[in-house]
mmCIF file of C-alpha atoms and ligand atoms in Angstrom:
data_model
loop_
_atom_site.group_PDB
_atom_site.id
_atom_site.type_symbol
_atom_site.label_atom_id
_atom_site.label_comp_id
_atom_site.label_asym_id
_atom_site.label_seq_id
_atom_site.Cartn_x
_atom_site.Cartn_y
_atom_site.Cartn_z
ATOM 1 C CA UNK G 29 -3.565 18.493 -0.989
ATOM 2 C CA UNK G 30 -1.721 19.417 -4.193
ATOM 3 C CA UNK G 31 1.257 17.559 -5.636
ATOM 4 C CA UNK G 32 2.790 17.709 -9.113
ATOM 5 C CA UNK G 33 2.779 13.927 -9.607
ATOM 6 C CA UNK G 34 -0.303 12.924 -7.603
ATOM 7 C CA UNK G 35 -4.005 13.601 -8.051
ATOM 8 C CA UNK G 36 -5.619 13.802 -4.605
ATOM 9 C CA UNK G 37 -9.335 13.978 -3.975
ATOM 10 C CA UNK G 38 -11.382 13.963 -0.770
ATOM 11 C CA UNK G 39 -14.540 11.844 -0.464
ATOM 12 C CA UNK G 40 -15.733 12.728 3.059
ATOM 13 C CA UNK G 41 -13.353 10.887 5.425
ATOM 14 C CA UNK G 42 -11.557 9.075 2.581
ATOM 15 C CA UNK G 43 -8.556 10.531 0.734
ATOM 16 C CA UNK G 44 -8.046 9.153 -2.766
ATOM 17 C CA UNK G 45 -4.455 9.443 -4.002
ATOM 18 C CA UNK G 46 -3.749 8.608 -7.662
ATOM 19 C CA UNK G 47 -0.213 8.303 -9.066
ATOM 20 C CA UNK G 48 -0.355 10.792 -11.905
ATOM 21 C CA UNK G 49 2.264 10.143 -14.597
ATOM 22 C CA UNK G 50 0.079 8.044 -16.909
ATOM 23 C CA UNK G 51 2.233 8.562 -20.037
ATOM 24 C CA UNK G 52 5.037 6.685 -18.215
ATOM 25 C CA UNK G 53 2.734 4.153 -16.587
ATOM 26 C CA UNK G 54 3.140 6.103 -13.313
ATOM 27 C CA UNK G 55 6.769 5.005 -13.014
ATOM 28 C CA UNK G 56 8.611 6.249 -9.949
ATOM 29 C CA UNK G 57 10.643 9.360 -10.744
ATOM 30 C CA UNK G 58 12.360 11.037 -7.814
ATOM 31 C CA UNK G 59 9.638 13.711 -8.034
ATOM 32 C CA UNK G 60 6.868 11.132 -7.629
ATOM 33 C CA UNK G 61 8.693 9.443 -4.736
ATOM 34 C CA UNK G 62 9.103 12.827 -3.022
ATOM 35 C CA UNK G 63 5.420 13.576 -3.539
ATOM 36 C CA UNK G 64 4.469 10.189 -2.051
ATOM 37 C CA UNK G 65 6.654 10.993 0.966
ATOM 38 C CA UNK G 66 5.154 14.485 1.395
ATOM 39 C CA UNK G 67 1.619 13.176 0.903
ATOM 40 C CA UNK G 68 2.115 10.514 3.601
ATOM 41 C CA UNK G 69 3.443 13.176 5.971
ATOM 42 C CA UNK G 70 0.412 15.371 5.239
ATOM 43 C CA UNK G 71 -1.894 12.405 5.967
ATOM 44 C CA UNK G 72 -0.082 11.879 9.282
ATOM 45 C CA UNK G 73 -0.945 15.459 10.269
ATOM 46 C CA UNK G 74 -4.614 15.265 9.253
ATOM 47 C CA UNK G 75 -6.700 13.238 11.708
ATOM 48 C CA UNK G 76 -9.838 13.887 9.648
ATOM 49 C CA UNK G 77 -8.572 11.379 7.046
ATOM 50 C CA UNK G 78 -9.873 8.011 8.246
ATOM 51 C CA UNK G 79 -9.046 5.864 5.203
ATOM 52 C CA UNK G 80 -6.767 6.236 2.189
ATOM 53 C CA UNK G 81 -7.302 4.847 -1.304
ATOM 54 C CA UNK G 82 -4.185 4.569 -3.495
ATOM 55 C CA UNK G 83 -4.467 3.960 -7.244
ATOM 56 C CA UNK G 84 -2.942 4.961 -10.590
ATOM 57 C CA UNK G 85 -4.181 7.298 -13.323
ATOM 58 C CA UNK G 86 -4.499 5.801 -16.800
ATOM 59 C CA UNK G 87 -4.063 2.184 -17.794
ATOM 60 C CA UNK G 88 -1.239 1.256 -15.392
ATOM 61 C CA UNK G 89 -0.818 1.260 -11.620
ATOM 62 C CA UNK G 90 2.967 1.812 -11.486
ATOM 63 C CA UNK G 91 5.826 0.533 -13.692
ATOM 64 C CA UNK G 92 8.470 0.738 -10.939
ATOM 65 C CA UNK G 93 11.584 2.905 -11.102
ATOM 66 C CA UNK G 94 11.485 5.475 -13.906
ATOM 67 C CA UNK G 95 14.194 4.073 -16.148
ATOM 68 C CA UNK G 96 14.413 7.384 -18.054
ATOM 69 C CA UNK G 97 14.699 9.730 -15.038
ATOM 70 C CA UNK G 98 17.827 11.916 -15.550
ATOM 71 C CA UNK G 99 18.404 12.033 -11.775
ATOM 72 C CA UNK G 100 18.743 8.223 -11.888
ATOM 73 C CA UNK G 101 22.237 8.565 -13.416
ATOM 74 C CA UNK G 102 25.293 8.794 -11.142
ATOM 75 C CA UNK G 103 27.241 11.988 -10.513
ATOM 76 C CA UNK G 104 30.959 12.048 -11.449
ATOM 77 C CA UNK G 105 32.890 9.838 -9.022
ATOM 78 C CA UNK G 106 29.745 7.976 -7.933
ATOM 79 C CA UNK G 107 29.054 4.408 -9.060
ATOM 80 C CA UNK G 108 25.587 3.361 -10.245
ATOM 81 C CA UNK G 109 25.365 0.939 -7.320
ATOM 82 C CA UNK G 110 26.195 3.709 -4.843
ATOM 83 C CA UNK G 111 23.531 5.953 -6.362
ATOM 84 C CA UNK G 112 20.921 3.189 -6.283
ATOM 85 C CA UNK G 113 21.623 2.278 -2.666
ATOM 86 C CA UNK G 114 21.386 5.975 -1.774
ATOM 87 C CA UNK G 115 18.077 6.352 -3.632
ATOM 88 C CA UNK G 116 16.676 3.258 -1.956
ATOM 89 C CA UNK G 117 17.678 4.423 1.528
ATOM 90 C CA UNK G 118 16.568 8.009 1.083
ATOM 91 C CA UNK G 119 13.496 7.695 -1.171
ATOM 92 C CA UNK G 120 12.027 4.247 -1.972
ATOM 93 C CA UNK G 121 12.446 2.808 1.518
ATOM 94 C CA UNK G 122 11.133 5.965 3.157
ATOM 95 C CA UNK G 123 7.989 5.735 1.005
ATOM 96 C CA UNK G 124 7.578 2.012 1.797
ATOM 97 C CA UNK G 125 7.852 2.697 5.532
ATOM 98 C CA UNK G 126 5.540 5.717 5.497
ATOM 99 C CA UNK G 127 2.846 4.066 3.352
ATOM 100 C CA UNK G 128 2.758 0.876 5.426
ATOM 101 C CA UNK G 129 2.441 2.931 8.612
ATOM 102 C CA UNK G 130 -0.139 5.552 7.709
ATOM 103 C CA UNK G 131 -2.375 6.470 10.664
ATOM 104 C CA UNK G 132 -5.440 5.392 8.665
ATOM 105 C CA UNK G 133 -6.201 2.061 6.975
ATOM 106 C CA UNK G 134 -5.331 1.935 3.273
ATOM 107 C CA UNK G 135 -6.942 0.344 0.249
ATOM 108 C CA UNK G 136 -4.991 -0.064 -2.995
ATOM 109 C CA UNK G 137 -7.055 -0.192 -6.183
ATOM 110 C CA UNK G 138 -4.765 -2.035 -8.590
ATOM 111 C CA UNK G 139 -6.113 -0.574 -11.812
ATOM 112 C CA UNK G 140 -3.447 -1.962 -14.169
ATOM 113 C CA UNK G 141 0.054 -3.358 -14.349
ATOM 114 C CA UNK G 142 2.374 -3.040 -11.327
ATOM 115 C CA UNK G 143 6.026 -3.809 -12.104
ATOM 116 C CA UNK G 144 9.178 -3.831 -9.972
ATOM 117 C CA UNK G 145 8.967 -1.290 -7.166
ATOM 118 C CA UNK G 146 5.454 -0.537 -8.453
ATOM 119 C CA UNK G 147 4.453 -4.047 -7.383
ATOM 120 C CA UNK G 148 6.051 -3.397 -3.989
ATOM 121 C CA UNK G 149 4.027 -0.183 -3.706
ATOM 122 C CA UNK G 150 0.829 -2.060 -4.582
ATOM 123 C CA UNK G 151 1.455 -4.375 -1.627
ATOM 124 C CA UNK G 152 1.874 -1.582 0.954
ATOM 125 C CA UNK G 153 -1.909 -1.362 1.331
ATOM 126 C CA UNK G 154 -3.921 -3.028 4.089
ATOM 127 C CA UNK G 155 -6.312 -4.286 1.426
ATOM 128 C CA UNK G 156 -5.320 -4.528 -2.258
ATOM 129 C CA UNK G 157 -8.154 -5.054 -4.719
ATOM 130 C CA UNK G 158 -7.238 -5.750 -8.321
ATOM 131 C CA UNK G 159 -9.050 -5.136 -11.603
ATOM 132 C CA UNK G 160 -9.337 -8.365 -13.598
ATOM 133 C CA UNK G 161 -7.032 -6.981 -16.325
ATOM 134 C CA UNK G 162 -4.399 -5.813 -13.778
ATOM 135 C CA UNK G 163 -1.231 -7.744 -13.018
ATOM 136 C CA UNK G 164 1.925 -7.729 -10.942
ATOM 137 C CA UNK G 165 5.431 -8.592 -12.071
ATOM 138 C CA UNK G 166 8.636 -8.735 -10.072
ATOM 139 C CA UNK G 167 10.956 -7.929 -12.973
ATOM 140 C CA UNK G 168 13.989 -6.892 -10.916
ATOM 141 C CA UNK G 169 16.245 -9.964 -11.198
ATOM 142 C CA UNK G 170 15.234 -11.699 -14.451
ATOM 143 C CA UNK G 171 14.807 -8.546 -16.558
ATOM 144 C CA UNK G 172 17.288 -6.092 -15.028
ATOM 145 C CA UNK G 173 19.873 -8.104 -13.108
ATOM 146 C CA UNK G 174 18.865 -6.455 -9.823
ATOM 147 C CA UNK G 175 17.612 -7.761 -6.496
ATOM 148 C CA UNK G 176 13.943 -7.183 -5.639
ATOM 149 C CA UNK G 177 13.593 -4.017 -3.557
ATOM 150 C CA UNK G 178 11.240 -1.554 -1.841
ATOM 151 C CA UNK G 179 10.032 -4.417 0.371
ATOM 152 C CA UNK G 180 9.232 -6.841 -2.475
ATOM 153 C CA UNK G 181 10.901 -9.824 -0.741
ATOM 154 C CA UNK G 182 9.205 -8.970 2.569
ATOM 155 C CA UNK G 183 5.721 -8.660 1.075
ATOM 156 C CA UNK G 184 6.070 -11.650 -1.246
ATOM 157 C CA UNK G 185 7.448 -14.136 1.269
ATOM 158 C CA UNK G 186 4.942 -13.165 3.958
ATOM 159 C CA UNK G 187 1.897 -13.181 1.742
ATOM 160 C CA UNK G 188 2.418 -16.232 -0.412
ATOM 161 C CA UNK G 189 5.210 -18.252 1.228
ATOM 162 C CA UNK G 190 8.805 -18.749 0.167
ATOM 163 C CA UNK G 191 8.267 -21.298 -2.615
ATOM 164 C CA UNK G 192 6.060 -19.080 -4.758
ATOM 165 C CA UNK G 193 7.894 -15.916 -3.668
ATOM 166 C CA UNK G 194 11.177 -17.307 -5.002
ATOM 167 C CA UNK G 195 9.564 -18.466 -8.229
ATOM 168 C CA UNK G 196 7.959 -15.087 -8.974
ATOM 169 C CA UNK G 197 11.171 -13.210 -8.104
ATOM 170 C CA UNK G 198 13.264 -15.538 -10.274
ATOM 171 C CA UNK G 199 10.978 -15.673 -13.304
ATOM 172 C CA UNK G 200 9.360 -12.220 -13.268
ATOM 173 C CA UNK G 201 6.204 -14.004 -14.440
ATOM 174 C CA UNK G 202 3.245 -11.707 -15.015
ATOM 175 C CA UNK G 203 0.775 -12.557 -12.228
ATOM 176 C CA UNK G 204 -2.789 -11.726 -13.314
ATOM 177 C CA UNK G 205 -4.915 -10.136 -10.574
ATOM 178 C CA UNK G 206 -7.193 -13.159 -10.486
ATOM 179 C CA UNK G 207 -4.281 -15.496 -9.706
ATOM 180 C CA UNK G 208 -2.820 -12.941 -7.266
ATOM 181 C CA UNK G 209 -6.111 -13.005 -5.347
ATOM 182 C CA UNK G 210 -6.366 -16.796 -5.490
ATOM 183 C CA UNK G 211 -2.917 -17.269 -3.929
ATOM 184 C CA UNK G 212 -3.342 -14.492 -1.370
ATOM 185 C CA UNK G 213 -0.955 -11.922 -2.815
ATOM 186 C CA UNK G 214 -3.825 -9.420 -3.000
ATOM 187 C CA UNK G 215 -7.158 -9.541 -1.198
ATOM 188 C CA UNK G 216 -9.576 -9.751 -4.118
ATOM 189 C CA UNK G 217 -10.113 -9.343 -7.848
ATOM 190 C CA UNK G 218 -13.156 -7.757 -9.467
ATOM 191 C CA UNK G 219 -14.206 -6.818 -13.000
ATOM 192 C CA UNK G 220 -12.409 -3.738 -14.338
ATOM 193 C CA UNK G 221 -15.485 -1.524 -14.299
ATOM 194 C CA UNK G 222 -16.079 -2.403 -10.604
ATOM 195 C CA UNK G 223 -12.591 -1.864 -9.229
ATOM 196 C CA UNK G 224 -12.881 1.791 -8.185
ATOM 197 C CA UNK G 225 -16.413 1.324 -6.862
ATOM 198 C CA UNK G 226 -15.259 -1.669 -4.787
ATOM 199 C CA UNK G 227 -12.167 0.168 -3.503
ATOM 200 C CA UNK G 228 -14.333 3.135 -2.458
ATOM 201 C CA UNK G 229 -16.811 0.784 -0.774
ATOM 202 C CA UNK G 230 -13.969 -0.823 1.214
ATOM 203 C CA UNK G 231 -12.411 2.554 2.081
ATOM 204 C CA UNK G 232 -15.763 3.998 3.236
ATOM 205 C CA UNK G 233 -16.299 0.963 5.456
ATOM 206 C CA UNK G 234 -12.840 1.337 6.986
ATOM 207 C CA UNK G 235 -13.322 5.092 7.456
ATOM 208 C CA UNK G 236 -16.484 4.440 9.479
ATOM 209 C CA UNK G 237 -14.774 1.843 11.669
ATOM 210 C CA UNK G 238 -12.676 1.944 14.857
ATOM 211 C CA UNK G 239 -9.359 3.427 13.704
ATOM 212 C CA UNK G 240 -7.222 2.300 16.658
ATOM 213 C CA UNK G 241 -8.457 -1.295 16.409
ATOM 214 C CA UNK G 242 -7.714 -1.317 12.661
ATOM 215 C CA UNK G 243 -4.190 -0.038 13.272
ATOM 216 C CA UNK G 244 -3.746 -2.762 15.899
ATOM 217 C CA UNK G 245 -4.842 -5.390 13.345
ATOM 218 C CA UNK G 246 -2.198 -4.101 10.947
ATOM 219 C CA UNK G 247 0.557 -4.146 13.561
ATOM 220 C CA UNK G 248 -0.322 -7.600 14.891
ATOM 221 C CA UNK G 249 -0.491 -9.084 11.380
ATOM 222 C CA UNK G 250 2.857 -7.535 10.454
ATOM 223 C CA UNK G 251 4.517 -9.168 13.460
ATOM 224 C CA UNK G 252 2.703 -12.513 13.286
ATOM 225 C CA UNK G 253 5.154 -14.264 10.948
ATOM 226 C CA UNK G 254 8.233 -13.424 12.979
ATOM 227 C CA UNK G 255 6.901 -13.923 16.545
ATOM 228 C CA UNK G 256 6.700 -17.058 18.635
ATOM 229 C CA UNK G 257 3.183 -18.006 19.767
ATOM 230 C CA UNK G 258 4.040 -16.783 23.283
ATOM 231 C CA UNK G 259 5.230 -13.416 21.920
ATOM 232 C CA UNK G 260 2.201 -13.027 19.695
ATOM 233 C CA UNK G 261 -0.216 -13.900 22.523
ATOM 234 C CA UNK G 262 1.431 -11.198 24.618
ATOM 235 C CA UNK G 263 1.242 -8.645 21.789
ATOM 236 C CA UNK G 264 -2.484 -9.421 21.449
ATOM 237 C CA UNK G 265 -2.998 -9.031 25.193
ATOM 238 C CA UNK G 266 -1.142 -5.708 25.165
ATOM 239 C CA UNK G 267 -3.341 -4.486 22.300
ATOM 240 C CA UNK G 268 -6.502 -5.479 24.207
ATOM 241 C CA UNK G 269 -5.190 -3.690 27.316
ATOM 242 C CA UNK G 270 -5.190 -0.510 25.264
ATOM 243 C CA UNK G 271 -8.288 -1.082 23.134
ATOM 244 C CA UNK G 272 -10.395 -2.504 25.987
ATOM 245 C CA UNK G 273 -10.287 0.953 27.616
ATOM 246 C CA UNK G 274 -11.239 2.763 24.413
ATOM 247 C CA UNK G 275 -14.564 4.525 23.748
ATOM 248 C CA UNK G 276 -14.801 2.490 20.520
ATOM 249 C CA UNK G 277 -14.998 -0.763 22.498
ATOM 250 C CA UNK G 278 -17.670 0.690 24.820
ATOM 251 C CA UNK G 279 -19.624 1.811 21.763
ATOM 252 C CA UNK G 280 -19.212 -1.580 20.033
ATOM 253 C CA UNK G 281 -20.612 -3.435 23.045
ATOM 254 C CA UNK G 282 -23.433 -0.882 23.586
ATOM 255 C CA UNK G 283 -24.414 -1.112 19.891
ATOM 256 C CA UNK G 284 -24.545 -4.903 20.113
ATOM 257 C CA UNK G 285 -26.738 -4.800 23.221
ATOM 258 C CA UNK G 286 -29.027 -2.151 21.741
ATOM 259 C CA UNK G 287 -29.226 -3.995 18.393
ATOM 260 C CA UNK G 288 -28.094 -0.959 16.342
ATOM 261 C CA UNK G 289 -25.086 -0.184 14.107
ATOM 262 C CA UNK G 290 -22.090 1.120 16.055
ATOM 263 C CA UNK G 291 -21.080 4.772 15.660
ATOM 264 C CA UNK G 292 -17.351 4.775 16.188
ATOM 265 C CA UNK G 293 -15.607 7.928 17.386
ATOM 266 C CA UNK G 294 -14.215 10.358 14.850
ATOM 267 C CA UNK G 295 -10.912 10.927 16.608
HETATM 268 O O1 T3D V 2 17.713 3.458 -7.846
HETATM 269 C C1 T3D V 2 16.769 2.841 -8.326
HETATM 270 O O2 T3D V 2 15.966 3.384 -9.093
HETATM 271 C C2 T3D V 2 16.619 1.382 -7.966
HETATM 272 C C3 T3D V 2 15.236 0.927 -7.891
HETATM 273 C C4 T3D V 2 14.766 -0.051 -8.726
HETATM 274 C C5 T3D V 2 13.367 -0.492 -8.532
HETATM 275 C C6 T3D V 2 12.619 -0.968 -9.769
HETATM 276 O O3 T3D V 2 11.447 -0.732 -9.818
HETATM 277 S S1 T3D V 2 13.404 -1.810 -11.003
HETATM 278 C C7 T3D V 2 12.075 -2.120 -12.171
HETATM 279 C C8 T3D V 2 11.850 -1.001 -13.151
HETATM 280 N N1 T3D V 2 10.676 -1.256 -13.970
HETATM 281 C C9 T3D V 2 10.700 -2.030 -15.053
HETATM 282 O O4 T3D V 2 11.692 -2.624 -15.418
HETATM 283 C C10 T3D V 2 9.424 -2.124 -15.855
HETATM 284 C C11 T3D V 2 9.596 -1.523 -17.226
HETATM 285 N N2 T3D V 2 8.351 -1.542 -17.952
HETATM 286 C C12 T3D V 2 7.850 -2.662 -18.502
HETATM 287 O O5 T3D V 2 8.402 -3.734 -18.416
HETATM 288 C C13 T3D V 2 6.565 -2.492 -19.244
HETATM 289 O O6 T3D V 2 6.367 -1.150 -19.561
HETATM 290 C C14 T3D V 2 5.330 -3.028 -18.473
HETATM 291 C C15 T3D V 2 5.381 -4.560 -18.368
HETATM 292 C C16 T3D V 2 5.245 -2.424 -17.069
HETATM 293 C C17 T3D V 2 4.039 -2.627 -19.246
HETATM 294 O O7 T3D V 2 4.164 -2.997 -20.607
HETATM 295 P P1 T3D V 2 3.177 -2.352 -21.700
HETATM 296 O O8 T3D V 2 3.476 -3.053 -22.995
HETATM 297 O O9 T3D V 2 1.787 -2.414 -21.174
HETATM 298 O O10 T3D V 2 3.543 -0.802 -21.776
HETATM 299 P P2 T3D V 2 4.797 -0.136 -22.521
HETATM 300 O O11 T3D V 2 4.445 0.162 -23.915
HETATM 301 O O12 T3D V 2 6.027 -0.910 -22.257
HETATM 302 O O13 T3D V 2 4.940 1.256 -21.687
HETATM 303 C C18 T3D V 2 4.073 2.362 -21.948
HETATM 304 C C19 T3D V 2 4.899 3.632 -21.819
HETATM 305 O O14 T3D V 2 5.396 3.722 -20.476
HETATM 306 C C20 T3D V 2 6.125 3.583 -22.741
HETATM 307 O O15 T3D V 2 6.392 4.934 -23.133
HETATM 308 P P3 T3D V 2 6.301 5.334 -24.733
HETATM 309 O O16 T3D V 2 7.231 4.421 -25.459
HETATM 310 O O17 T3D V 2 4.851 5.085 -25.078
HETATM 311 O O18 T3D V 2 6.716 6.771 -24.739
HETATM 312 C C21 T3D V 2 7.219 3.109 -21.812
HETATM 313 O O19 T3D V 2 8.509 3.506 -22.211
HETATM 314 C C22 T3D V 2 6.828 3.812 -20.511
HETATM 315 N N3 T3D V 2 7.374 3.080 -19.353
HETATM 316 C C23 T3D V 2 7.012 1.854 -18.928
HETATM 317 N N4 T3D V 2 7.732 1.509 -17.870
HETATM 318 C C24 T3D V 2 8.568 2.539 -17.621
HETATM 319 C C25 T3D V 2 8.345 3.548 -18.576
HETATM 320 N N5 T3D V 2 9.032 4.696 -18.579
HETATM 321 C C26 T3D V 2 9.979 4.845 -17.618
HETATM 322 N N6 T3D V 2 10.243 3.902 -16.669
HETATM 323 C C27 T3D V 2 9.566 2.758 -16.630
HETATM 324 N N7 T3D V 2 9.819 1.857 -15.651
#
C-alpha cells in the first residue's frame, strides 16, 4: 500500500500504518485525511490483514487539524463554520467511522503528543498503548474556541466518565500517557523505547486470534454504555449464536481438551 502521507509496512499478518508528516507533527491536512480514508478502504478489501498498528512518524503522534492547510480556508461566499462542518462530515467523521470499524483489530502506538482531532484519532484503536513521554490534549474549546470533534466527546465520556471528560475538554490539560493509562483513557503506558515493540507484540497476538470474536468484543463494548442490561444480554446471546457455530470456537474447545495452543482460522 502506498500513500503520500502514510508510511505502510507489512509484518506478516499485521499492517503498520504511520502518519507521515513529521515536520508538522503529523497534523491532519485534507491529503492525510484522504489517505487515511483510502487506507481503511484498502484494509477492508484485504482479508489477509488480521491486525492493524497505527502510529506516527517522528516525535509526535498527531497534532490535530493542520492549521496551515490552504484548503482549510473558505471559498468566496462560504463561511468558515460552513467549511468546517463540511470537512467534518466529509473527511474527519468518515475517517473516525472507518478506523473504528476496520475488519481487523487495531492497536495504536501513541509515540508522542496527540492534540485535538489527533487525540480523537488516537482513541479510535481497540488498544492504545502510550510511550511514557506521550500525551493527549483536547485543545479544541480552551485554545481555539471550538467544540471537541472527530468523536472526542464520545471517546472521552465513555472511557473516563463525564466528570473527567468535561474537565479535560474545558481545560485542554496535557494528559501524560501514564495518567491516561491510570484513568482508563488508554490501555497502557510503557517506556519510550518499548512502545513499538509492545504495540507489535499486541498486534501479533491479535492477528493470531479469532477475528470474528474480536470484532464481536469491539461491537459489544461500543454498545454497552447505551444499552439496558436486557438489551446487552440479548446482544451477547446473538453474538454467541453466531460465534458458537464458528470453526474458531470448535478449534478453541479442541485445543483446550488437547492441551495445546489454538490455531485459529486465517479467514
Ligand atoms: O475543519 C476543521 O479542520 C475542523 C477540525 C478541527 C479539529 C482539530 O483538531 S482542532 C485542533 C488543532 N490542533 C491544535 O490546535 C494543536 C496545535 N499544536 C500545538 O498546540 C502544539 O504544536 C503541540 C502541543 C501539539 C505540540 O507542541 P510542541 O511544542 O511539542 O511542538 P511545536 O513546536 O508547537 O510544533 C512543531 C511543528 O509542528 C511546528 O512547525 P515549525 O514551527 O517547526 O515549522 C508547528 O507549527 C507544527 N504544528 C504543530 N501543530 C500543528 C502544526 N502545523 C500545522 N497544524 C498543526 N495543528
